[in-house]
Each structure stands twice: as C-alpha cells, then as structure tokens.
PDB file of C-alpha atoms in Angstrom:
ATOM      1  CA  MET A1389      11.818 -57.086  -5.833  1.00  0.00           C
ATOM      2  CA  ARG A1390      13.826 -54.002  -5.086  1.00  0.00           C
ATOM      3  CA  GLY A1391      12.319 -50.613  -5.767  1.00  0.00           C
ATOM      4  CA  TRP A1392      13.629 -48.558  -8.661  1.00  0.00           C
ATOM      5  CA  LYS A1393      16.268 -46.020  -7.732  1.00  0.00           C
ATOM      6  CA  PRO A1394      17.313 -43.249 -10.114  1.00  0.00           C
ATOM      7  CA  ALA A1395      20.968 -42.997 -11.018  1.00  0.00           C
ATOM      8  CA  PRO A1396      23.071 -40.470  -9.064  1.00  0.00           C
ATOM      9  CA  HIS A1397      23.540 -38.215 -12.109  1.00  0.00           C
ATOM     10  CA  VAL A1398      19.757 -38.119 -12.612  1.00  0.00           C
ATOM     11  CA  LEU A1399      19.258 -37.036  -9.001  1.00  0.00           C
ATOM     12  CA  LEU A1400      21.897 -34.313  -9.411  1.00  0.00           C
ATOM     13  CA  LEU A1401      20.273 -32.970 -12.583  1.00  0.00           C
ATOM     14  CA  LEU A1402      16.693 -33.245 -11.285  1.00  0.00           C
ATOM     15  CA  PRO A1403      16.606 -29.757  -9.620  1.00  0.00           C
ATOM     16  CA  ALA A1404      17.847 -28.179 -12.872  1.00  0.00           C
ATOM     17  CA  PHE A1405      15.167 -30.044 -14.854  1.00  0.00           C
ATOM     18  CA  ILE A1406      12.456 -28.902 -12.442  1.00  0.00           C
ATOM     19  CA  VAL A1407      13.558 -25.254 -12.656  1.00  0.00           C
ATOM     20  CA  LEU A1408      13.829 -25.498 -16.454  1.00  0.00           C
ATOM     21  CA  ALA A1409      10.351 -26.971 -16.707  1.00  0.00           C
ATOM     22  CA  ALA A1410       8.839 -24.359 -14.374  1.00  0.00           C
ATOM     23  CA  VAL A1411      10.552 -21.356 -15.959  1.00  0.00           C
ATOM     24  CA  VAL A1412      10.757 -22.321 -19.656  1.00  0.00           C
ATOM     25  CA  ILE A1413       8.810 -25.387 -20.744  1.00  0.00           C
ATOM     26  CA  VAL A1414       5.500 -24.829 -18.913  1.00  0.00           C
ATOM     27  CA  PRO A1415       5.189 -21.119 -19.926  1.00  0.00           C
ATOM     28  CA  LEU A1416       6.160 -22.044 -23.496  1.00  0.00           C
ATOM     29  CA  LEU A1417       3.467 -24.716 -23.721  1.00  0.00           C
ATOM     30  CA  LEU A1418       0.913 -22.424 -22.076  1.00  0.00           C
ATOM     31  CA  SER A1419       1.664 -19.621 -24.548  1.00  0.00           C
ATOM     32  CA  LEU A1420       1.431 -22.082 -27.445  1.00  0.00           C
ATOM     33  CA  TYR A1421      -1.962 -23.260 -26.220  1.00  0.00           C
ATOM     34  CA  SER A1422      -3.206 -19.706 -25.701  1.00  0.00           C
ATOM     35  CA  SER A1423      -2.344 -18.890 -29.327  1.00  0.00           C
ATOM     36  CA  PHE A1424      -5.217 -21.224 -30.256  1.00  0.00           C
ATOM     37  CA  THR A1425      -7.649 -19.345 -28.006  1.00  0.00           C
ATOM     38  CA  PRO A1426      -9.213 -15.833 -28.027  1.00  0.00           C
ATOM     39  CA  PHE A1427      -7.507 -15.182 -24.664  1.00  0.00           C
ATOM     40  CA  ARG A1428      -7.797 -11.588 -23.472  1.00  0.00           C
ATOM     41  CA  LEU A1429      -6.247 -10.212 -20.300  1.00  0.00           C
ATOM     42  CA  THR A1430      -9.559  -8.503 -19.520  1.00  0.00           C
ATOM     43  CA  ARG A1431     -11.401 -11.845 -19.845  1.00  0.00           C
ATOM     44  CA  PRO A1432      -9.341 -14.583 -18.124  1.00  0.00           C
ATOM     45  CA  ASP A1433     -12.013 -17.224 -18.758  1.00  0.00           C
ATOM     46  CA  SER A1434     -11.520 -16.846 -22.527  1.00  0.00           C
ATOM     47  CA  ILE A1435      -8.385 -18.991 -22.306  1.00  0.00           C
ATOM     48  CA  TYR A1436     -10.633 -22.068 -22.025  1.00  0.00           C
ATOM     49  CA  THR A1437     -12.247 -21.403 -25.440  1.00  0.00           C
ATOM     50  CA  PHE A1438     -10.401 -23.303 -28.163  1.00  0.00           C
ATOM     51  CA  ILE A1439     -10.696 -21.704 -31.631  1.00  0.00           C
ATOM     52  CA  GLY A1440      -8.072 -23.684 -33.534  1.00  0.00           C
ATOM     53  CA  PHE A1441      -5.979 -21.809 -36.094  1.00  0.00           C
ATOM     54  CA  ARG A1442      -8.288 -18.788 -36.252  1.00  0.00           C
ATOM     55  CA  ASN A1443      -5.653 -16.409 -34.809  1.00  0.00           C
ATOM     56  CA  TYR A1444      -3.093 -17.567 -37.370  1.00  0.00           C
ATOM     57  CA  GLU A1445      -5.626 -17.288 -40.204  1.00  0.00           C
ATOM     58  CA  ARG A1446      -6.435 -13.770 -39.080  1.00  0.00           C
ATOM     59  CA  LEU A1447      -2.759 -12.789 -39.183  1.00  0.00           C
ATOM     60  CA  PHE A1448      -2.419 -13.886 -42.816  1.00  0.00           C
ATOM     61  CA  SER A1449      -4.849 -11.106 -43.768  1.00  0.00           C
ATOM     62  CA  ASP A1450      -3.625  -8.570 -41.186  1.00  0.00           C
ATOM     63  CA  TRP A1451      -1.905  -5.777 -43.123  1.00  0.00           C
ATOM     64  CA  ASP A1452      -0.324  -4.196 -40.006  1.00  0.00           C
ATOM     65  CA  PHE A1453       1.272  -7.504 -39.058  1.00  0.00           C
ATOM     66  CA  TRP A1454       2.847  -8.052 -42.481  1.00  0.00           C
ATOM     67  CA  VAL A1455       4.084  -4.463 -42.654  1.00  0.00           C
ATOM     68  CA  ALA A1456       5.776  -4.945 -39.265  1.00  0.00           C
ATOM     69  CA  PHE A1457       7.096  -8.310 -40.466  1.00  0.00           C
ATOM     70  CA  GLY A1458       8.572  -6.739 -43.618  1.00  0.00           C
ATOM     71  CA  ARG A1459      10.054  -3.850 -41.640  1.00  0.00           C
ATOM     72  CA  THR A1460      11.726  -6.334 -39.287  1.00  0.00           C
ATOM     73  CA  VAL A1461      13.262  -8.179 -42.243  1.00  0.00           C
ATOM     74  CA  LEU A1462      14.361  -4.841 -43.730  1.00  0.00           C
ATOM     75  CA  LEU A1463      16.000  -3.797 -40.462  1.00  0.00           C
ATOM     76  CA  LEU A1464      17.670  -7.183 -40.202  1.00  0.00           C
ATOM     77  CA  THR A1465      18.984  -7.034 -43.792  1.00  0.00           C
ATOM     78  CA  PHE A1466      20.415  -3.518 -43.574  1.00  0.00           C
ATOM     79  CA  ALA A1467      21.832  -3.982 -40.072  1.00  0.00           C
ATOM     80  CA  LEU A1468      23.535  -7.303 -40.821  1.00  0.00           C
ATOM     81  CA  ASN A1469      25.189  -6.110 -44.029  1.00  0.00           C
ATOM     82  CA  LEU A1470      26.360  -2.769 -42.667  1.00  0.00           C
ATOM     83  CA  GLU A1471      27.583  -4.310 -39.421  1.00  0.00           C
ATOM     84  CA  MET A1472      29.516  -6.942 -41.345  1.00  0.00           C
ATOM     85  CA  VAL A1473      31.208  -4.362 -43.594  1.00  0.00           C
ATOM     86  CA  LEU A1474      32.078  -2.033 -40.710  1.00  0.00           C
ATOM     87  CA  GLY A1475      33.136  -4.946 -38.510  1.00  0.00           C
ATOM     88  CA  LEU A1476      35.412  -6.223 -41.285  1.00  0.00           C
ATOM     89  CA  VAL A1477      37.024  -2.787 -41.644  1.00  0.00           C
ATOM     90  CA  LEU A1478      37.531  -2.501 -37.871  1.00  0.00           C
ATOM     91  CA  ALA A1479      38.997  -6.010 -37.652  1.00  0.00           C
ATOM     92  CA  LEU A1480      41.444  -5.338 -40.503  1.00  0.00           C
ATOM     93  CA  LEU A1481      42.561  -2.050 -38.938  1.00  0.00           C
ATOM     94  CA  VAL A1482      43.076  -3.592 -35.494  1.00  0.00           C
ATOM     95  CA  GLU A1483      44.837  -6.633 -36.986  1.00  0.00           C
ATOM     96  CA  LYS A1484      47.284  -4.340 -38.820  1.00  0.00           C
ATOM     97  CA  ALA A1485      48.078  -2.336 -35.689  1.00  0.00           C
ATOM     98  CA  THR A1486      51.619  -2.934 -34.463  1.00  0.00           C
ATOM     99  CA  ARG A1487      51.169  -1.297 -31.053  1.00  0.00           C
ATOM    100  CA  GLY A1488      48.340  -1.117 -28.564  1.00  0.00           C
ATOM    101  CA  GLN A1489      46.352  -3.917 -30.175  1.00  0.00           C
ATOM    102  CA  ARG A1490      45.042  -5.151 -26.826  1.00  0.00           C
ATOM    103  CA  ILE A1491      43.847  -1.659 -25.920  1.00  0.00           C
ATOM    104  CA  LEU A1492      42.148  -1.314 -29.311  1.00  0.00           C
ATOM    105  CA  ARG A1493      40.373  -4.664 -28.848  1.00  0.00           C
ATOM    106  CA  THR A1494      39.126  -3.543 -25.447  1.00  0.00           C
ATOM    107  CA  ILE A1495      37.884  -0.189 -26.783  1.00  0.00           C
ATOM    108  CA  MET A1496      36.203  -1.983 -29.683  1.00  0.00           C
ATOM    109  CA  MET A1497      34.122  -4.018 -27.216  1.00  0.00           C
ATOM    110  CA  PHE A1498      32.810  -1.002 -25.263  1.00  0.00           C
ATOM    111  CA  PRO A1499      29.504  -0.603 -27.196  1.00  0.00           C
ATOM    112  CA  MET A1500      28.601  -4.232 -26.411  1.00  0.00           C
ATOM    113  CA  MET A1501      28.807  -3.486 -22.682  1.00  0.00           C
ATOM    114  CA  PHE A1502      25.896  -1.027 -22.757  1.00  0.00           C
ATOM    115  CA  SER A1503      22.336  -2.182 -22.162  1.00  0.00           C
ATOM    116  CA  PRO A1504      20.043  -1.821 -25.213  1.00  0.00           C
ATOM    117  CA  ILE A1505      17.763   0.365 -23.066  1.00  0.00           C
ATOM    118  CA  LEU A1506      20.664   2.680 -22.269  1.00  0.00           C
ATOM    119  CA  VAL A1507      21.640   2.768 -25.965  1.00  0.00           C
ATOM    120  CA  GLY A1508      18.053   3.648 -26.844  1.00  0.00           C
ATOM    121  CA  PHE A1509      17.985   6.581 -24.400  1.00  0.00           C
ATOM    122  CA  GLN A1510      21.431   7.703 -25.561  1.00  0.00           C
ATOM    123  CA  PHE A1511      20.478   7.841 -29.238  1.00  0.00           C
ATOM    124  CA  LYS A1512      17.038   9.269 -28.485  1.00  0.00           C
ATOM    125  CA  PHE A1513      18.794  12.224 -26.874  1.00  0.00           C
ATOM    126  CA  MET A1514      21.372  12.483 -29.666  1.00  0.00           C
ATOM    127  CA  PHE A1515      18.705  12.582 -32.408  1.00  0.00           C
ATOM    128  CA  ASN A1516      16.383  14.948 -30.533  1.00  0.00           C
ATOM    129  CA  ASP A1517      15.315  17.678 -32.974  1.00  0.00           C
ATOM    130  CA  ASN A1518      15.709  20.490 -30.424  1.00  0.00           C
ATOM    131  CA  ILE A1519      18.610  19.690 -28.119  1.00  0.00           C
ATOM    132  CA  GLY A1520      20.163  16.684 -29.866  1.00  0.00           C
ATOM    133  CA  VAL A1521      23.911  16.485 -30.438  1.00  0.00           C
ATOM    134  CA  VAL A1522      23.444  15.492 -34.092  1.00  0.00           C
ATOM    135  CA  ASN A1523      21.368  18.543 -35.040  1.00  0.00           C
ATOM    136  CA  ASN A1524      23.602  20.878 -33.047  1.00  0.00           C
ATOM    137  CA  ALA A1525      26.690  19.513 -34.815  1.00  0.00           C
ATOM    138  CA  LEU A1526      25.116  19.793 -38.272  1.00  0.00           C
ATOM    139  CA  GLN A1527      23.986  23.371 -37.616  1.00  0.00           C
ATOM    140  CA  SER A1528      27.371  24.357 -36.165  1.00  0.00           C
ATOM    141  CA  LEU A1529      29.106  23.040 -39.295  1.00  0.00           C
ATOM    142  CA  GLY A1530      26.691  24.947 -41.499  1.00  0.00           C
ATOM    143  CA  LEU A1531      25.333  21.795 -43.157  1.00  0.00           C
ATOM    144  CA  THR A1532      21.744  22.726 -42.302  1.00  0.00           C
ATOM    145  CA  ASP A1533      20.012  25.864 -41.075  1.00  0.00           C
ATOM    146  CA  GLN A1534      17.095  24.147 -39.368  1.00  0.00           C
ATOM    147  CA  ALA A1535      16.529  21.207 -37.031  1.00  0.00           C
ATOM    148  CA  ILE A1536      16.065  17.850 -38.742  1.00  0.00           C
ATOM    149  CA  PRO A1537      13.122  15.829 -37.300  1.00  0.00           C
ATOM    150  CA  TRP A1538      15.064  12.587 -36.913  1.00  0.00           C
ATOM    151  CA  LEU A1539      12.535  10.825 -34.689  1.00  0.00           C
ATOM    152  CA  ILE A1540       9.412  12.435 -36.158  1.00  0.00           C
ATOM    153  CA  ASP A1541       9.838  11.660 -39.845  1.00  0.00           C
ATOM    154  CA  GLY A1542       9.187   7.966 -40.551  1.00  0.00           C
ATOM    155  CA  ARG A1543      12.201   7.310 -42.808  1.00  0.00           C
ATOM    156  CA  LEU A1544      14.595   9.309 -40.661  1.00  0.00           C
ATOM    157  CA  ALA A1545      13.341   7.519 -37.532  1.00  0.00           C
ATOM    158  CA  PHE A1546      14.091   4.165 -39.165  1.00  0.00           C
ATOM    159  CA  ILE A1547      17.596   5.394 -40.062  1.00  0.00           C
ATOM    160  CA  SER A1548      18.100   6.573 -36.472  1.00  0.00           C
ATOM    161  CA  ILE A1549      17.136   3.154 -35.102  1.00  0.00           C
ATOM    162  CA  LEU A1550      19.390   1.467 -37.653  1.00  0.00           C
ATOM    163  CA  THR A1551      22.277   3.714 -36.577  1.00  0.00           C
ATOM    164  CA  ALA A1552      21.768   2.789 -32.920  1.00  0.00           C
ATOM    165  CA  GLU A1553      21.683  -0.935 -33.760  1.00  0.00           C
ATOM    166  CA  ILE A1554      24.851  -0.676 -35.853  1.00  0.00           C
ATOM    167  CA  TRP A1555      26.730   1.307 -33.216  1.00  0.00           C
ATOM    168  CA  SER A1556      25.873  -1.102 -30.433  1.00  0.00           C
ATOM    169  CA  SER A1557      26.592  -4.377 -32.267  1.00  0.00           C
ATOM    170  CA  THR A1558      29.194  -3.852 -34.994  1.00  0.00           C
ATOM    171  CA  ALA A1559      31.745  -5.053 -32.440  1.00  0.00           C
ATOM    172  CA  VAL A1560      30.224  -8.563 -32.619  1.00  0.00           C
ATOM    173  CA  PHE A1561      31.316  -8.888 -36.251  1.00  0.00           C
ATOM    174  CA  ALA A1562      34.628  -7.173 -35.567  1.00  0.00           C
ATOM    175  CA  ILE A1563      35.528  -9.579 -32.761  1.00  0.00           C
ATOM    176  CA  PHE A1564      34.647 -12.739 -34.689  1.00  0.00           C
ATOM    177  CA  ILE A1565      36.370 -11.603 -37.888  1.00  0.00           C
ATOM    178  CA  LEU A1566      39.416 -10.484 -35.916  1.00  0.00           C
ATOM    179  CA  ALA A1567      39.558 -13.951 -34.335  1.00  0.00           C
ATOM    180  CA  GLY A1568      39.551 -15.429 -37.839  1.00  0.00           C
ATOM    181  CA  LEU A1569      42.306 -13.089 -39.016  1.00  0.00           C
ATOM    182  CA  MET A1570      44.482 -13.947 -36.022  1.00  0.00           C
ATOM    183  CA  ALA A1571      43.936 -17.694 -36.537  1.00  0.00           C
ATOM    184  CA  MET A1572      44.682 -17.617 -40.262  1.00  0.00           C
ATOM    185  CA  PRO A1573      48.054 -19.112 -41.287  1.00  0.00           C
ATOM    186  CA  ARG A1574      50.437 -16.725 -43.067  1.00  0.00           C
ATOM    187  CA  GLU A1575      51.785 -19.173 -45.648  1.00  0.00           C
ATOM    188  CA  PRO A1576      48.881 -18.758 -48.145  1.00  0.00           C
ATOM    189  CA  LEU A1577      49.223 -14.961 -48.001  1.00  0.00           C
ATOM    190  CA  GLU A1578      52.963 -15.173 -48.582  1.00  0.00           C
ATOM    191  CA  ALA A1579      52.416 -17.587 -51.473  1.00  0.00           C
ATOM    192  CA  ALA A1580      49.858 -15.215 -53.011  1.00  0.00           C
ATOM    193  CA  LYS A1581      52.320 -12.346 -52.697  1.00  0.00           C
ATOM    194  CA  VAL A1582      55.063 -14.386 -54.374  1.00  0.00           C
ATOM    195  CA  ASP A1583      52.644 -15.250 -57.209  1.00  0.00           C
ATOM    196  CA  GLY A1584      52.131 -11.541 -57.858  1.00  0.00           C
ATOM    197  CA  CYS A1585      48.641 -11.108 -56.402  1.00  0.00           C
ATOM    198  CA  THR A1586      47.537  -7.598 -55.565  1.00  0.00           C
ATOM    199  CA  PRO A1587      46.406  -6.798 -52.001  1.00  0.00           C
ATOM    200  CA  TRP A1588      42.773  -6.884 -53.181  1.00  0.00           C
ATOM    201  CA  GLN A1589      43.236 -10.286 -54.849  1.00  0.00           C
ATOM    202  CA  SER A1590      44.920 -11.663 -51.719  1.00  0.00           C
ATOM    203  CA  PHE A1591      41.998 -10.445 -49.617  1.00  0.00           C
ATOM    204  CA  ARG A1592      39.333 -11.635 -52.067  1.00  0.00           C
ATOM    205  CA  TYR A1593      40.663 -15.129 -52.706  1.00  0.00           C
ATOM    206  CA  VAL A1594      42.680 -15.916 -49.559  1.00  0.00           C
ATOM    207  CA  THR A1595      41.696 -13.841 -46.529  1.00  0.00           C
ATOM    208  CA  TRP A1596      37.931 -13.505 -46.999  1.00  0.00           C
ATOM    209  CA  PRO A1597      37.190 -17.221 -47.662  1.00  0.00           C
ATOM    210  CA  PHE A1598      39.043 -18.081 -44.443  1.00  0.00           C
ATOM    211  CA  VAL A1599      37.239 -15.542 -42.213  1.00  0.00           C
ATOM    212  CA  MET A1600      33.834 -16.124 -43.838  1.00  0.00           C
ATOM    213  CA  PRO A1601      32.798 -18.869 -41.349  1.00  0.00           C
ATOM    214  CA  PHE A1602      33.511 -16.469 -38.487  1.00  0.00           C
ATOM    215  CA  ALA A1603      31.332 -13.833 -40.193  1.00  0.00           C
ATOM    216  CA  TYR A1604      28.493 -16.365 -40.554  1.00  0.00           C
ATOM    217  CA  ILE A1605      28.663 -17.168 -36.836  1.00  0.00           C
ATOM    218  CA  ALA A1606      28.354 -13.457 -36.067  1.00  0.00           C
ATOM    219  CA  MET A1607      25.468 -13.217 -38.556  1.00  0.00           C
ATOM    220  CA  THR A1608      23.648 -16.044 -36.791  1.00  0.00           C
ATOM    221  CA  ILE A1609      23.987 -14.372 -33.402  1.00  0.00           C
ATOM    222  CA  ARG A1610      22.989 -10.935 -34.683  1.00  0.00           C
ATOM    223  CA  SER A1611      20.079 -12.229 -36.783  1.00  0.00           C
ATOM    224  CA  LEU A1612      18.525 -13.688 -33.627  1.00  0.00           C
ATOM    225  CA  ASP A1613      19.089 -10.396 -31.784  1.00  0.00           C
ATOM    226  CA  ILE A1614      17.565  -8.230 -34.524  1.00  0.00           C
ATOM    227  CA  ALA A1615      14.666 -10.609 -35.206  1.00  0.00           C
ATOM    228  CA  ARG A1616      13.588 -10.095 -31.584  1.00  0.00           C
ATOM    229  CA  ALA A1617      14.653  -6.428 -31.375  1.00  0.00           C
ATOM    230  CA  TYR A1618      12.478  -4.461 -28.983  1.00  0.00           C
ATOM    231  CA  ASP A1619      14.332  -2.334 -26.423  1.00  0.00           C
ATOM    232  CA  ILE A1620      15.964   0.245 -28.710  1.00  0.00           C
ATOM    233  CA  VAL A1621      12.842   0.709 -30.857  1.00  0.00           C
ATOM    234  CA  LYS A1622      10.591   0.946 -27.792  1.00  0.00           C
ATOM    235  CA  ILE A1623      12.739   3.639 -26.173  1.00  0.00           C
ATOM    236  CA  MET A1624      13.529   5.700 -29.283  1.00  0.00           C
ATOM    237  CA  THR A1625      10.172   5.792 -31.101  1.00  0.00           C
ATOM    238  CA  ASP A1626       7.774   3.279 -29.493  1.00  0.00           C
ATOM    239  CA  GLY A1627       6.863   2.203 -33.020  1.00  0.00           C
ATOM    240  CA  GLY A1628       6.037   5.750 -34.109  1.00  0.00           C
ATOM    241  CA  PRO A1629       5.528   8.071 -35.779  1.00  0.00           C
ATOM    242  CA  ALA A1630       2.140   6.644 -36.820  1.00  0.00           C
ATOM    243  CA  GLY A1631       3.517   3.107 -36.776  1.00  0.00           C
ATOM    244  CA  ARG A1632       6.292   3.894 -39.287  1.00  0.00           C
ATOM    245  CA  THR A1633       8.913   2.107 -37.161  1.00  0.00           C
ATOM    246  CA  GLU A1634       6.674  -0.647 -35.802  1.00  0.00           C
ATOM    247  CA  ILE A1635       8.481  -3.982 -35.898  1.00  0.00           C
ATOM    248  CA  LEU A1636       7.299  -7.436 -34.899  1.00  0.00           C
ATOM    249  CA  TRP A1637       8.062  -7.355 -31.202  1.00  0.00           C
ATOM    250  CA  THR A1638       6.793  -3.827 -30.578  1.00  0.00           C
ATOM    251  CA  LEU A1639       3.579  -4.831 -32.374  1.00  0.00           C
ATOM    252  CA  ILE A1640       3.387  -8.009 -30.288  1.00  0.00           C
ATOM    253  CA  ALA A1641       3.854  -6.045 -27.054  1.00  0.00           C
ATOM    254  CA  ARG A1642       1.233  -3.496 -28.097  1.00  0.00           C
ATOM    255  CA  THR A1643      -1.241  -6.246 -29.021  1.00  0.00           C
ATOM    256  CA  ALA A1644      -0.639  -8.170 -25.791  1.00  0.00           C
ATOM    257  CA  TYR A1645      -0.578  -5.396 -23.206  1.00  0.00           C
ATOM    258  CA  SER A1646      -2.195  -2.279 -24.712  1.00  0.00           C
ATOM    259  CA  ASP A1647      -4.968  -4.130 -26.567  1.00  0.00           C
ATOM    260  CA  ALA A1648      -5.021  -7.056 -24.049  1.00  0.00           C
ATOM    261  CA  ARG A1649      -5.291  -9.613 -26.898  1.00  0.00           C
ATOM    262  CA  MET A1650      -2.815 -12.119 -25.495  1.00  0.00           C
ATOM    263  CA  GLY A1651      -3.909 -15.064 -27.647  1.00  0.00           C
ATOM    264  CA  LEU A1652      -3.376 -13.138 -30.875  1.00  0.00           C
ATOM    265  CA  ALA A1653      -0.060 -11.770 -29.599  1.00  0.00           C
ATOM    266  CA  ASN A1654       1.195 -15.285 -28.827  1.00  0.00           C
ATOM    267  CA  ALA A1655       0.298 -16.351 -32.371  1.00  0.00           C
ATOM    268  CA  MET A1656       2.404 -13.439 -33.643  1.00  0.00           C
ATOM    269  CA  SER A1657       5.229 -14.526 -31.348  1.00  0.00           C
ATOM    270  CA  TYR A1658       5.368 -18.032 -32.771  1.00  0.00           C
ATOM    271  CA  ILE A1659       5.487 -16.687 -36.318  1.00  0.00           C
ATOM    272  CA  ALA A1660       8.369 -14.429 -35.205  1.00  0.00           C
ATOM    273  CA  ILE A1661      10.111 -17.471 -33.705  1.00  0.00           C
ATOM    274  CA  LEU A1662       9.760 -19.278 -37.035  1.00  0.00           C
ATOM    275  CA  LEU A1663      11.407 -16.273 -38.701  1.00  0.00           C
ATOM    276  CA  SER A1664      14.355 -16.547 -36.293  1.00  0.00           C
ATOM    277  CA  ILE A1665      14.653 -20.292 -36.913  1.00  0.00           C
ATOM    278  CA  LEU A1666      14.578 -19.710 -40.687  1.00  0.00           C
ATOM    279  CA  PHE A1667      17.459 -17.238 -40.606  1.00  0.00           C
ATOM    280  CA  THR A1668      19.423 -19.500 -38.257  1.00  0.00           C
ATOM    281  CA  VAL A1669      19.051 -22.461 -40.630  1.00  0.00           C
ATOM    282  CA  ILE A1670      20.116 -20.333 -43.605  1.00  0.00           C
ATOM    283  CA  PHE A1671      23.249 -19.046 -41.883  1.00  0.00           C
ATOM    284  CA  PHE A1672      24.226 -22.475 -40.549  1.00  0.00           C
ATOM    285  CA  ARG A1673      23.956 -23.907 -44.062  1.00  0.00           C
ATOM    286  CA  GLN A1674      26.174 -21.119 -45.374  1.00  0.00           C
ATOM    287  CA  LEU A1675      28.574 -21.775 -42.493  1.00  0.00           C
ATOM    288  CA  ALA A1676      28.765 -25.477 -43.419  1.00  0.00           C
ATOM    289  CA  LYS A1677      29.463 -24.594 -47.065  1.00  0.00           C
ATOM    290  CA  ALA A1678      32.197 -22.154 -46.060  1.00  0.00           C
ATOM    291  CA  ARG A1679      33.838 -24.765 -43.835  1.00  0.00           C
ATOM    292  CA  GLN A1680      33.749 -27.334 -46.635  1.00  0.00           C
ATOM    293  CA  GLN A1681      35.320 -24.819 -49.000  1.00  0.00           C
ATOM    294  CA  ILE A1682      38.115 -24.061 -46.566  1.00  0.00           C
ATOM    295  CA  GLY A1683      38.677 -27.777 -45.985  1.00  0.00           C
ATOM    296  CA  ALA A1684      38.924 -28.373 -49.723  1.00  0.00           C
ATOM    297  CA  GLU A1685      41.194 -25.411 -50.501  1.00  0.00           C
ATOM    298  CA  TRP A1686      43.385 -25.342 -47.400  1.00  0.00           C
TER     299      TRP A1686
END
C-alpha cells in the first residue's frame, strides 16, 4: 500500500498555514485560555490556575470597565456620524468639480497616509494650552482672552480626540461615497429632474439610496478601527485627565502592562472583540437591506 502524499496545492500552502498558526492562532488560543486564569506578569506560574469565568463575572460589576465601554461606544457613534456627514459633503463637492478632480481626490486622501501616532502628536501639539495653534488662533482673533485647557478638561479632551479621529478618517467615507457617486447612472437623476423634483428631493430619493451601500461599507471599516482605537488616545491624553478619556483599549493596556493583570486584560479584550463583531453584523445587515432596496428600485 502506497503511503499518503499530500496534494501539491496543500504542500504550497503549508508554509503559510504554519506561519498563520504560529503568529495568529496559537497566541489567540493562549490569550483565550489566559482569560480564564488569574495570570499576572509578575507571577508567571499563575497561568496554570484555572478559575473559569471569574474574570468575566468580575467585569460585569466593574464600574471603570463599563464607563470605558460606554465611552468607546460614544466615541464610535459621534465619529461615525460626523465622518459620514463630512465625507458626504466632500464627495459631493469633488464630484461636482469640473477641473482638477484627480488632484482633489489625491489631496482628500492625504490624512489617511499619516500614522495614528503621528496624528496623535500633531493634535496634541495643536491643542496644547500654552503653545498650541488652536489657542493662539482663538486669542489672535479675539474669541477668547485666556488659554483653553483642551487636554486638561475632561469634556474638551474628548472633543479634541474626536476631532483628531474625524480629521484622520473622514476621507474613508469620502472615497467610498465618491466611488458610489461616480458609479451611479445618470438616467434616474435626469428622470427626476424632468418630473420636477427639487435638488434636495433628487438627492434624498435617488442619490442617497444608491450611495448608501458604499457608506455602510465605510461604516463597517471605521467601526472596527474606532472600536479598537488606542494610538491617538494614548498619545494625546493617555486616558486622562483622571480617566475622563479612558476607552476600552487604553484600559486594557493599563490593566495588562501597568497593573500586570494579563488574565483580566484578556477577558476585557474578548468582550471588546464581541463589540466589534456586533457592530460589523449590524452594518452588514444594513448593507444587505440597502442592496435589496437598490435591486428592487433600480
């Protein structure tokens, strides 16, 4: 009896599977297991103590965790809606441009090319209460006579982080919506114009339903980015002042590395992953509905 020989395509894919298992699957399973242990970085042997769902039960009564969870959802909600509105405006303006449209599309993509760490440092300097560009501009225009503590006051710090997120990622919505506008056939718009529709009615009932699936794709991508936001918040405020801008992933990093409670931090991480999956499912369902609507109407 001849020995079993794997198929050529299996042999070709085997190195990729090994790397994937070593880099992704094994660490993922190890972190999942450690979330059921009291694992501390200062006590490596604690990873062998299985405590079941005790870490997860503890998080259900952890006020700091749920505050960070709610703040993450709040950041996600505000950022997504404002980015979509601004991205829609940018896409409409670029789509209406008769000259230099390629240059405008390139300029529109510039913020996406910057690292989130660089964006964090940039906006941290801009919102500095002593030498920041924002305060200097406001004082030069006579809008205020004293420095505004953008990164010291809790609410203002949250607004500053939100501004940085919007500046760096509005282009994602603009690019997807612009792609939808450029792919949209002109016949329905011309028919709406012949029927006497106003520009707002044409946009509301013709243009927006067509580009909505593109907006949902952008929402899916951005929801995953914001749900695991860390770099900008870490650089600008590090969760401060007094935890007023603490979000899930800054809390997870603080729990894992500052407090050395890796098991509890991994439990937080898996709850954060479930949040990301939830938003992804919601947006994909909305995307499917929008596609069905377009298929029925167009």
